[in-house]
mmCIF file of C-alpha atoms in Angstrom:
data_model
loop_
_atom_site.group_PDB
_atom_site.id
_atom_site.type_symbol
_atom_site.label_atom_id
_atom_site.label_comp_id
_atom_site.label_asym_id
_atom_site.label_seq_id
_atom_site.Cartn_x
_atom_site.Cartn_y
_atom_site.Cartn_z
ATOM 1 C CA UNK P 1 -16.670 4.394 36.094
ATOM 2 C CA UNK P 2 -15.808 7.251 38.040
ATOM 3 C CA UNK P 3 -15.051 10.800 36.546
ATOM 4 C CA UNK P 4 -10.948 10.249 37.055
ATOM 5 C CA UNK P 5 -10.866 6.995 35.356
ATOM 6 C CA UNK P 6 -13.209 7.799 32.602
ATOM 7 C CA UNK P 7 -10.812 10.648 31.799
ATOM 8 C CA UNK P 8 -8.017 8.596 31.445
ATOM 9 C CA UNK P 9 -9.924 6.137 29.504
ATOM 10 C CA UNK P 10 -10.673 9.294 26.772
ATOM 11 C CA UNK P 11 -6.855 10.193 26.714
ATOM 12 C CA UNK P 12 -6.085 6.391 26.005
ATOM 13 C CA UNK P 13 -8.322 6.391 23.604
ATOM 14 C CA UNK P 14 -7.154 8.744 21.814
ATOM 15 C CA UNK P 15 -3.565 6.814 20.990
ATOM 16 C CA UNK P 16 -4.849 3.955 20.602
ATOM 17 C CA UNK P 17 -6.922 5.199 17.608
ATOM 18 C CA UNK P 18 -3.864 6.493 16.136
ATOM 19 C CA UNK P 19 -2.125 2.678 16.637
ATOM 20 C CA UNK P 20 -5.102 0.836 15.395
ATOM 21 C CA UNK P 21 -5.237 3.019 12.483
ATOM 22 C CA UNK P 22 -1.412 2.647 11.352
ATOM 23 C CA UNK P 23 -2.204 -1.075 12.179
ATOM 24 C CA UNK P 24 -4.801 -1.760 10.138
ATOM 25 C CA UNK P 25 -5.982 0.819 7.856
ATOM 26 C CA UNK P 26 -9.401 2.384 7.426
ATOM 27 C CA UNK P 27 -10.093 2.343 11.153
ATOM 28 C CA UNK P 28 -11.890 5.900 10.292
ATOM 29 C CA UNK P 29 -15.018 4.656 8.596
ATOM 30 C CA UNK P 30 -15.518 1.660 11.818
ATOM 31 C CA UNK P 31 -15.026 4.329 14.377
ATOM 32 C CA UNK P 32 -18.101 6.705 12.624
ATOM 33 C CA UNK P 33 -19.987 3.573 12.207
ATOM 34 C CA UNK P 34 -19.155 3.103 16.056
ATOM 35 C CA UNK P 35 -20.068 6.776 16.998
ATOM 36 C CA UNK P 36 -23.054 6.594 15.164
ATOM 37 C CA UNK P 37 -24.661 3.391 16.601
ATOM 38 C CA UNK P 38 -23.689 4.512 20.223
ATOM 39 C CA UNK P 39 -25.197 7.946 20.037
ATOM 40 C CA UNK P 40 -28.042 6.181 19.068
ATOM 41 C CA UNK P 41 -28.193 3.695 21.241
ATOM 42 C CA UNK P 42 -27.383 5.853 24.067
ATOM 43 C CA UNK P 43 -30.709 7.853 23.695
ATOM 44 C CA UNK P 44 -32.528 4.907 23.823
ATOM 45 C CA UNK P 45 -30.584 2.615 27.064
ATOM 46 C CA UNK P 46 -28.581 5.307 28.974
ATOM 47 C CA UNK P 47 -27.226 2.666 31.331
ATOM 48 C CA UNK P 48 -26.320 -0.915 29.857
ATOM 49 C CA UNK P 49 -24.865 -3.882 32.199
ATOM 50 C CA UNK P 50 -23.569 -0.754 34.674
ATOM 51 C CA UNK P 51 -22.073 0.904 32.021
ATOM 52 C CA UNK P 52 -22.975 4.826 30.516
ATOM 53 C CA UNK P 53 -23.569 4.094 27.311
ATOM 54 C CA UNK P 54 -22.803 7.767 26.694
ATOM 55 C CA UNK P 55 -19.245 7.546 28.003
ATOM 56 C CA UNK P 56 -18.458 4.433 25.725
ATOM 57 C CA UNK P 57 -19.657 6.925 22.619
ATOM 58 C CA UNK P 58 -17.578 9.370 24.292
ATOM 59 C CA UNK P 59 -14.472 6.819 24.086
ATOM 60 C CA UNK P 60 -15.058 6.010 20.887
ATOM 61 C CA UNK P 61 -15.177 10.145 19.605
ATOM 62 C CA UNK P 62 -11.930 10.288 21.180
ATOM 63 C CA UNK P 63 -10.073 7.925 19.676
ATOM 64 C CA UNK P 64 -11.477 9.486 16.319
ATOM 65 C CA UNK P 65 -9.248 11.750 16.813
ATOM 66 C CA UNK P 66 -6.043 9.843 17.082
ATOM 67 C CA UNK P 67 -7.430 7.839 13.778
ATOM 68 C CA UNK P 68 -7.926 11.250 11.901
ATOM 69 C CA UNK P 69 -4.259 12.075 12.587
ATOM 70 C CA UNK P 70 -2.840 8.473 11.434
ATOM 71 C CA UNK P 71 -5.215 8.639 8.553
ATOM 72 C CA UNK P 72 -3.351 12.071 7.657
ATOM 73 C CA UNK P 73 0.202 11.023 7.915
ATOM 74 C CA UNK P 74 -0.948 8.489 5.790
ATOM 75 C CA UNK P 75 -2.153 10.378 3.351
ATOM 76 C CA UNK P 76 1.035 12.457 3.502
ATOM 77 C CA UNK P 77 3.334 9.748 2.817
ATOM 78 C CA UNK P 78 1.249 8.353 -0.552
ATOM 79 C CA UNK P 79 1.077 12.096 -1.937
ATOM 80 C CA UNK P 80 5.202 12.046 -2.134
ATOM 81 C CA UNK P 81 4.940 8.467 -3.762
ATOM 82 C CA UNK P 82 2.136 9.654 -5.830
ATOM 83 C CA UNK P 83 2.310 11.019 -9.882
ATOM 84 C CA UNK P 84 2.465 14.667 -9.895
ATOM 85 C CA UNK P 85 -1.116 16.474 -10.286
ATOM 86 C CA UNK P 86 0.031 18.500 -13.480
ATOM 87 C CA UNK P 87 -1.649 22.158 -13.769
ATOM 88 C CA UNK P 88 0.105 23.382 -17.039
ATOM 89 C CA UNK P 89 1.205 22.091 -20.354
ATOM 90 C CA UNK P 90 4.616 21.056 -20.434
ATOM 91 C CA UNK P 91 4.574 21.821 -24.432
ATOM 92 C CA UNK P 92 3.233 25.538 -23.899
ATOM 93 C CA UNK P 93 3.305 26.462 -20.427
ATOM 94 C CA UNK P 94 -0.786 27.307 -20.952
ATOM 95 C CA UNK P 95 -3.122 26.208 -18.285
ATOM 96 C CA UNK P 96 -4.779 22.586 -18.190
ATOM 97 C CA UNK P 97 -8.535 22.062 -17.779
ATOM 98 C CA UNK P 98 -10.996 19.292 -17.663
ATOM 99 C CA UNK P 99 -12.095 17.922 -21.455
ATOM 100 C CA UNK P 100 -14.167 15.192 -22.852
ATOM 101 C CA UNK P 101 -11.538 13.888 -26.047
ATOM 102 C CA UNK P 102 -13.061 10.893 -27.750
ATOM 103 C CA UNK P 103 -15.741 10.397 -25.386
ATOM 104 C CA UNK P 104 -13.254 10.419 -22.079
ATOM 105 C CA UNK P 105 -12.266 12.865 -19.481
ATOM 106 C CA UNK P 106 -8.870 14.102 -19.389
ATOM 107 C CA UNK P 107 -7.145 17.493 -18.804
ATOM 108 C CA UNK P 108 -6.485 18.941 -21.964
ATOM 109 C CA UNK P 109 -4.101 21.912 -22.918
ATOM 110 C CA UNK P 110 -6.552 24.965 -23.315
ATOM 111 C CA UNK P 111 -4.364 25.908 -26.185
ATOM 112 C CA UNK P 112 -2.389 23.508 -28.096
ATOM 113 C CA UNK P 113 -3.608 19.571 -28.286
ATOM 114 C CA UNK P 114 -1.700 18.022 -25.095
ATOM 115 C CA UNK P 115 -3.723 15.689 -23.245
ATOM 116 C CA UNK P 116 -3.009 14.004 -19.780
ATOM 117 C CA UNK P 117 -4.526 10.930 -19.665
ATOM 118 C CA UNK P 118 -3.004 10.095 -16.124
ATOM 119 C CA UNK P 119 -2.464 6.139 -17.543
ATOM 120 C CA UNK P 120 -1.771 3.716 -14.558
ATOM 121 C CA UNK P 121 2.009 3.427 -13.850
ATOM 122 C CA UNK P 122 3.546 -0.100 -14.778
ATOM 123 C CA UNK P 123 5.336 -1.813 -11.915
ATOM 124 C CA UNK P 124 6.787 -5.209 -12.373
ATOM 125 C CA UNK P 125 7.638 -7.747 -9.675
ATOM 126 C CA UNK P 126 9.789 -11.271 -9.806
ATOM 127 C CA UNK P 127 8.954 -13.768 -7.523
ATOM 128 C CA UNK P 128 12.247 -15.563 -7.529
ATOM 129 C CA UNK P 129 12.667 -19.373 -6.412
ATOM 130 C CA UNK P 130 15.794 -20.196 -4.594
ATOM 131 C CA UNK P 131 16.627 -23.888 -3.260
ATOM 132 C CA UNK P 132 15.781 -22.800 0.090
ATOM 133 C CA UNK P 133 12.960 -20.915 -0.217
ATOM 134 C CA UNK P 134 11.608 -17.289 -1.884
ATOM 135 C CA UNK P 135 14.169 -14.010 -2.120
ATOM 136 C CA UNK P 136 12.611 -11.423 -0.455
ATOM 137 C CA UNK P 137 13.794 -7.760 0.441
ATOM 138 C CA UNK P 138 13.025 -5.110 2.789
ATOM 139 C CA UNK P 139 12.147 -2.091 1.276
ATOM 140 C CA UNK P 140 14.134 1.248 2.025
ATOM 141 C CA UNK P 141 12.015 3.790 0.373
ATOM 142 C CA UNK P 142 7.919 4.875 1.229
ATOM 143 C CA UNK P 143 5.520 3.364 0.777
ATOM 144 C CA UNK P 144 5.686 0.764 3.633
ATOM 145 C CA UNK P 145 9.128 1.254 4.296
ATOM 146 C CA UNK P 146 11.133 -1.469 6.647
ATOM 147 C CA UNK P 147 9.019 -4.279 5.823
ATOM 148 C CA UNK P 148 9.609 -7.216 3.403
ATOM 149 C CA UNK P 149 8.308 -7.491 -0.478
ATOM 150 C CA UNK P 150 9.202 -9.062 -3.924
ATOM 151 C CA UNK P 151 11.644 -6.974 -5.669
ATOM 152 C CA UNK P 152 9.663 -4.737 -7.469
ATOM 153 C CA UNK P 153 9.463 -1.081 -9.128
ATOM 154 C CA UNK P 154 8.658 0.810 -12.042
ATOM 155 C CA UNK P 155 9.372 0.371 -15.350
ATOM 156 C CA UNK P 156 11.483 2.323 -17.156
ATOM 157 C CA UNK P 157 11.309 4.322 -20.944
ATOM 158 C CA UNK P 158 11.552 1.702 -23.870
ATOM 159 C CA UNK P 159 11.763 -1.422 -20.941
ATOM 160 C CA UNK P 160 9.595 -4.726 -21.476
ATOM 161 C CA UNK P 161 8.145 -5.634 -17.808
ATOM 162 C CA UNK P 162 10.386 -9.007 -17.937
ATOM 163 C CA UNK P 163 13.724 -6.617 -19.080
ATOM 164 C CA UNK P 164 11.790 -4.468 -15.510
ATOM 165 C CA UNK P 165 11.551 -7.226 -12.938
ATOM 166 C CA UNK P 166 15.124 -8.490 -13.812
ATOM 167 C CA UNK P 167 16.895 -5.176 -13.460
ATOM 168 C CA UNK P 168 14.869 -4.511 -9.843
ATOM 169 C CA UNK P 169 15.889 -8.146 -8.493
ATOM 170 C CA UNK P 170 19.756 -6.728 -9.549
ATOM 171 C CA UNK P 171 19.239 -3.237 -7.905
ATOM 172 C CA UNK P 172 17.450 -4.597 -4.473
ATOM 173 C CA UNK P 173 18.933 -8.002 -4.072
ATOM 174 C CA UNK P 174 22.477 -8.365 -6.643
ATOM 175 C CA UNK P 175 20.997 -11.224 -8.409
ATOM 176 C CA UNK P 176 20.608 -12.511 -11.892
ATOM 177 C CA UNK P 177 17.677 -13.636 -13.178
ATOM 178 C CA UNK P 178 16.031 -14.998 -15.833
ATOM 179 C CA UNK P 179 12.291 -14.380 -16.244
ATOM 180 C CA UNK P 180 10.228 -17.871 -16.760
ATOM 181 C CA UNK P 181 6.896 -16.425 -17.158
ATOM 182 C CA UNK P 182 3.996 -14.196 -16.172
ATOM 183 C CA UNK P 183 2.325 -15.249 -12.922
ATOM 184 C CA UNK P 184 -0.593 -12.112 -12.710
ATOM 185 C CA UNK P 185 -1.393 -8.929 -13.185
ATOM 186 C CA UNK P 186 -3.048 -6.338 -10.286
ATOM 187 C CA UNK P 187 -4.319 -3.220 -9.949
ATOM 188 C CA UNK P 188 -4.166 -2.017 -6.151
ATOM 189 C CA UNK P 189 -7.483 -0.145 -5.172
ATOM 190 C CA UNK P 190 -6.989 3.258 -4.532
ATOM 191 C CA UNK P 191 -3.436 3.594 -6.318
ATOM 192 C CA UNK P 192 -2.992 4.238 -10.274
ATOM 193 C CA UNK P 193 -0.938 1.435 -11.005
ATOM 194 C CA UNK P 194 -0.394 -1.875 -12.933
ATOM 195 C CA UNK P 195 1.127 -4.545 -11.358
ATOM 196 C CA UNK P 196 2.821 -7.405 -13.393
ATOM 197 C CA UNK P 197 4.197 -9.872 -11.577
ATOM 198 C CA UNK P 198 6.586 -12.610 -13.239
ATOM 199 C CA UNK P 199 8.104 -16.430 -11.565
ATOM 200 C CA UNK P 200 11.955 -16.482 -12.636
ATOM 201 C CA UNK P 201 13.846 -19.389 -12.940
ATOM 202 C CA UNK P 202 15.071 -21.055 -9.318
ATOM 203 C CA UNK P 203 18.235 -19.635 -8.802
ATOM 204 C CA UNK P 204 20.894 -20.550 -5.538
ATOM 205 C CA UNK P 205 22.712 -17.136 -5.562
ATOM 206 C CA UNK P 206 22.706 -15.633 -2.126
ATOM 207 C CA UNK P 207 20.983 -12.391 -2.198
ATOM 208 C CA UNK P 208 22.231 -9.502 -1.185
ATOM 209 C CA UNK P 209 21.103 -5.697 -0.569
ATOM 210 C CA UNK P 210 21.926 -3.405 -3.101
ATOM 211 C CA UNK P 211 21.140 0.383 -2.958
ATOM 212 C CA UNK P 212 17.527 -0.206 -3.496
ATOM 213 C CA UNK P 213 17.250 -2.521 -0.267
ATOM 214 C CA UNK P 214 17.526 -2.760 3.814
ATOM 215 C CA UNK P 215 18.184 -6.338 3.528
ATOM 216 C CA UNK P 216 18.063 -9.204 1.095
ATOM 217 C CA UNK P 217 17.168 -12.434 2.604
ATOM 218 C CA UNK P 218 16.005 -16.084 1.234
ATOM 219 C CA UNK P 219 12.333 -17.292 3.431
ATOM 220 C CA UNK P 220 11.275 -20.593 3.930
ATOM 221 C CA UNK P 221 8.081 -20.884 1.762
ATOM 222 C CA UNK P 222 6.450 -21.709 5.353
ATOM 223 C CA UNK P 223 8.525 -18.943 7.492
ATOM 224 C CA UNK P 224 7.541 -15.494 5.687
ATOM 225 C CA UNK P 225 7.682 -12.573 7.722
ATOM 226 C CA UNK P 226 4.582 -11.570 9.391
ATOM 227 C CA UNK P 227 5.293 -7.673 8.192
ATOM 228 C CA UNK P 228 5.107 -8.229 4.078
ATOM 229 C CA UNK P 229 4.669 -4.508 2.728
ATOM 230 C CA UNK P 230 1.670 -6.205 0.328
ATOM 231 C CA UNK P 231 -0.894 -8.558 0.415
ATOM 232 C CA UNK P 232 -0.448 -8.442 -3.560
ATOM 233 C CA UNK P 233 3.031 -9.736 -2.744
ATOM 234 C CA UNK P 234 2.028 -12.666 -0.929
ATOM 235 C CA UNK P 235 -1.151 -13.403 -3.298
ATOM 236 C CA UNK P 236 1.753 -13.559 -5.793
ATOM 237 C CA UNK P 237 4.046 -16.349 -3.489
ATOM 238 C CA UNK P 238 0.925 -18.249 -2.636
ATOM 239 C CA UNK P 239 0.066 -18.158 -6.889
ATOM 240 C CA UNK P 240 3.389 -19.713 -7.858
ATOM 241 C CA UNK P 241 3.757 -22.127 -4.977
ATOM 242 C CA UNK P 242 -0.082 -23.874 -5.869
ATOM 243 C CA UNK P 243 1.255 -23.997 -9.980
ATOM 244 C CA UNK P 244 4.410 -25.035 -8.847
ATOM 245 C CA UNK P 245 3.269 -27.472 -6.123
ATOM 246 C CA UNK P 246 5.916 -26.672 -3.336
#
């Protein structure tokens, strides 16, 4: 490879990290894994099948770069999703600070008895049978805006999860259900939430978008959209269609 080509090569590279890592997530800790077994291996065979090993380690540090970057917009758009990190009492106004209470860590007023136990936040979902298929929507709102999911979102003060899921399949597709029972719960790696997801009864209303949604749409059980915001989601479709046999 001569020295123009392998520069371009290390400028690709360095995009396509960012694409593979919006693609697929966690990109970061493969690429290290990749740097570090090339470095190595380069020491040890400079030259493999024709090929600088050193410039394929040098491909790979580039596109770290492009990764890193993803990985940070990423990060970005969970922190405005994410529960606020509280730093004072909202009681007192005194400072917070790190306590053991009852044999568990929480942050603890360092004056009055407030304690933040940073629970998981409930979220409930409805995966709603319709004659023709599943209702799906497309979300409007980070995270993983623009694709398709369950109606779903967070429960509100003095709500049951059923009394949840039926007021988010009215706000994101206009429809009416009525919850027939509890399919699973879930909690997502990595996020501090409860998932609850729920099968309502099979209903032939035609969705349609409300505030909450891009689109409301009815999917052929074998058509689903390839871009589903959550693999929770579709663990939750492929649940109900095996104990419902369709």
């Amino acid at each position: 490879m001569n020295q123009q080509t392998f520069l371009i090569c290390v400028l690709l590279s360095i995009p396509a990290g960012y694409l593979l890592q919006r693609v697929y997530a966690r990109t970061l800790a493969v690429a290290a894994i990749g740097i570090l077994v090339t470095a190595i291996v380069a020491l040890i065979f400079p030259v493999i099948a024709g090929f600088e090993t050193m410039q394929i380690f040098a491909l790979i540090f580039a596109s770290s770069f492009g990764i890193r970057f993803a990985e940070k917009q990423q990060s970005r758009a969970k922190l405005k999703v994410a529960r606020p990190q509280y730093k004072y009492c909202p009681s007192c106004r005194s400072p917070l600070a790190e306590k053991e209470i009852g044999g568990n860590k929480a942050l603890g007023c360092t004056f009055c008895s407030f304690a933040y136990w940073n629970n998981p936040i409930p979220v409930a979902a409805a995966v709603i049978p319709h004659k023709l298929g599943v209702v799906l929507v497309k979300r409007k709102l980070e995270p993983r805006k623009g694709k398709w999911a369950l109606p779903a979102g967070f429960i509100q003060p003095f709500e049951t999860p059923e009394q949840g899921a039926a007021r988010e399949s009215k706000e994101e597709a206009s429809v009416d259900i009525e919850i027939e029972r509890p399919l699973f719960n879930f909690a997502p790696p990595g996020v501090n939430q409860i998932l609850m997801f729920f099968v309502a009864k099979e209903i032939d209303q035609t969705p349609v978008a409300a505030d909450d949604a891009e689109e409301a749409q009815v999917f052929a059980l074998d058509n689903l959209p390839e871009d589903m915001a959550f693999p929770s989601h579709v663990e939750a479709i492929n649940r109900w269609r095996a104990s419902a046999g369709r």
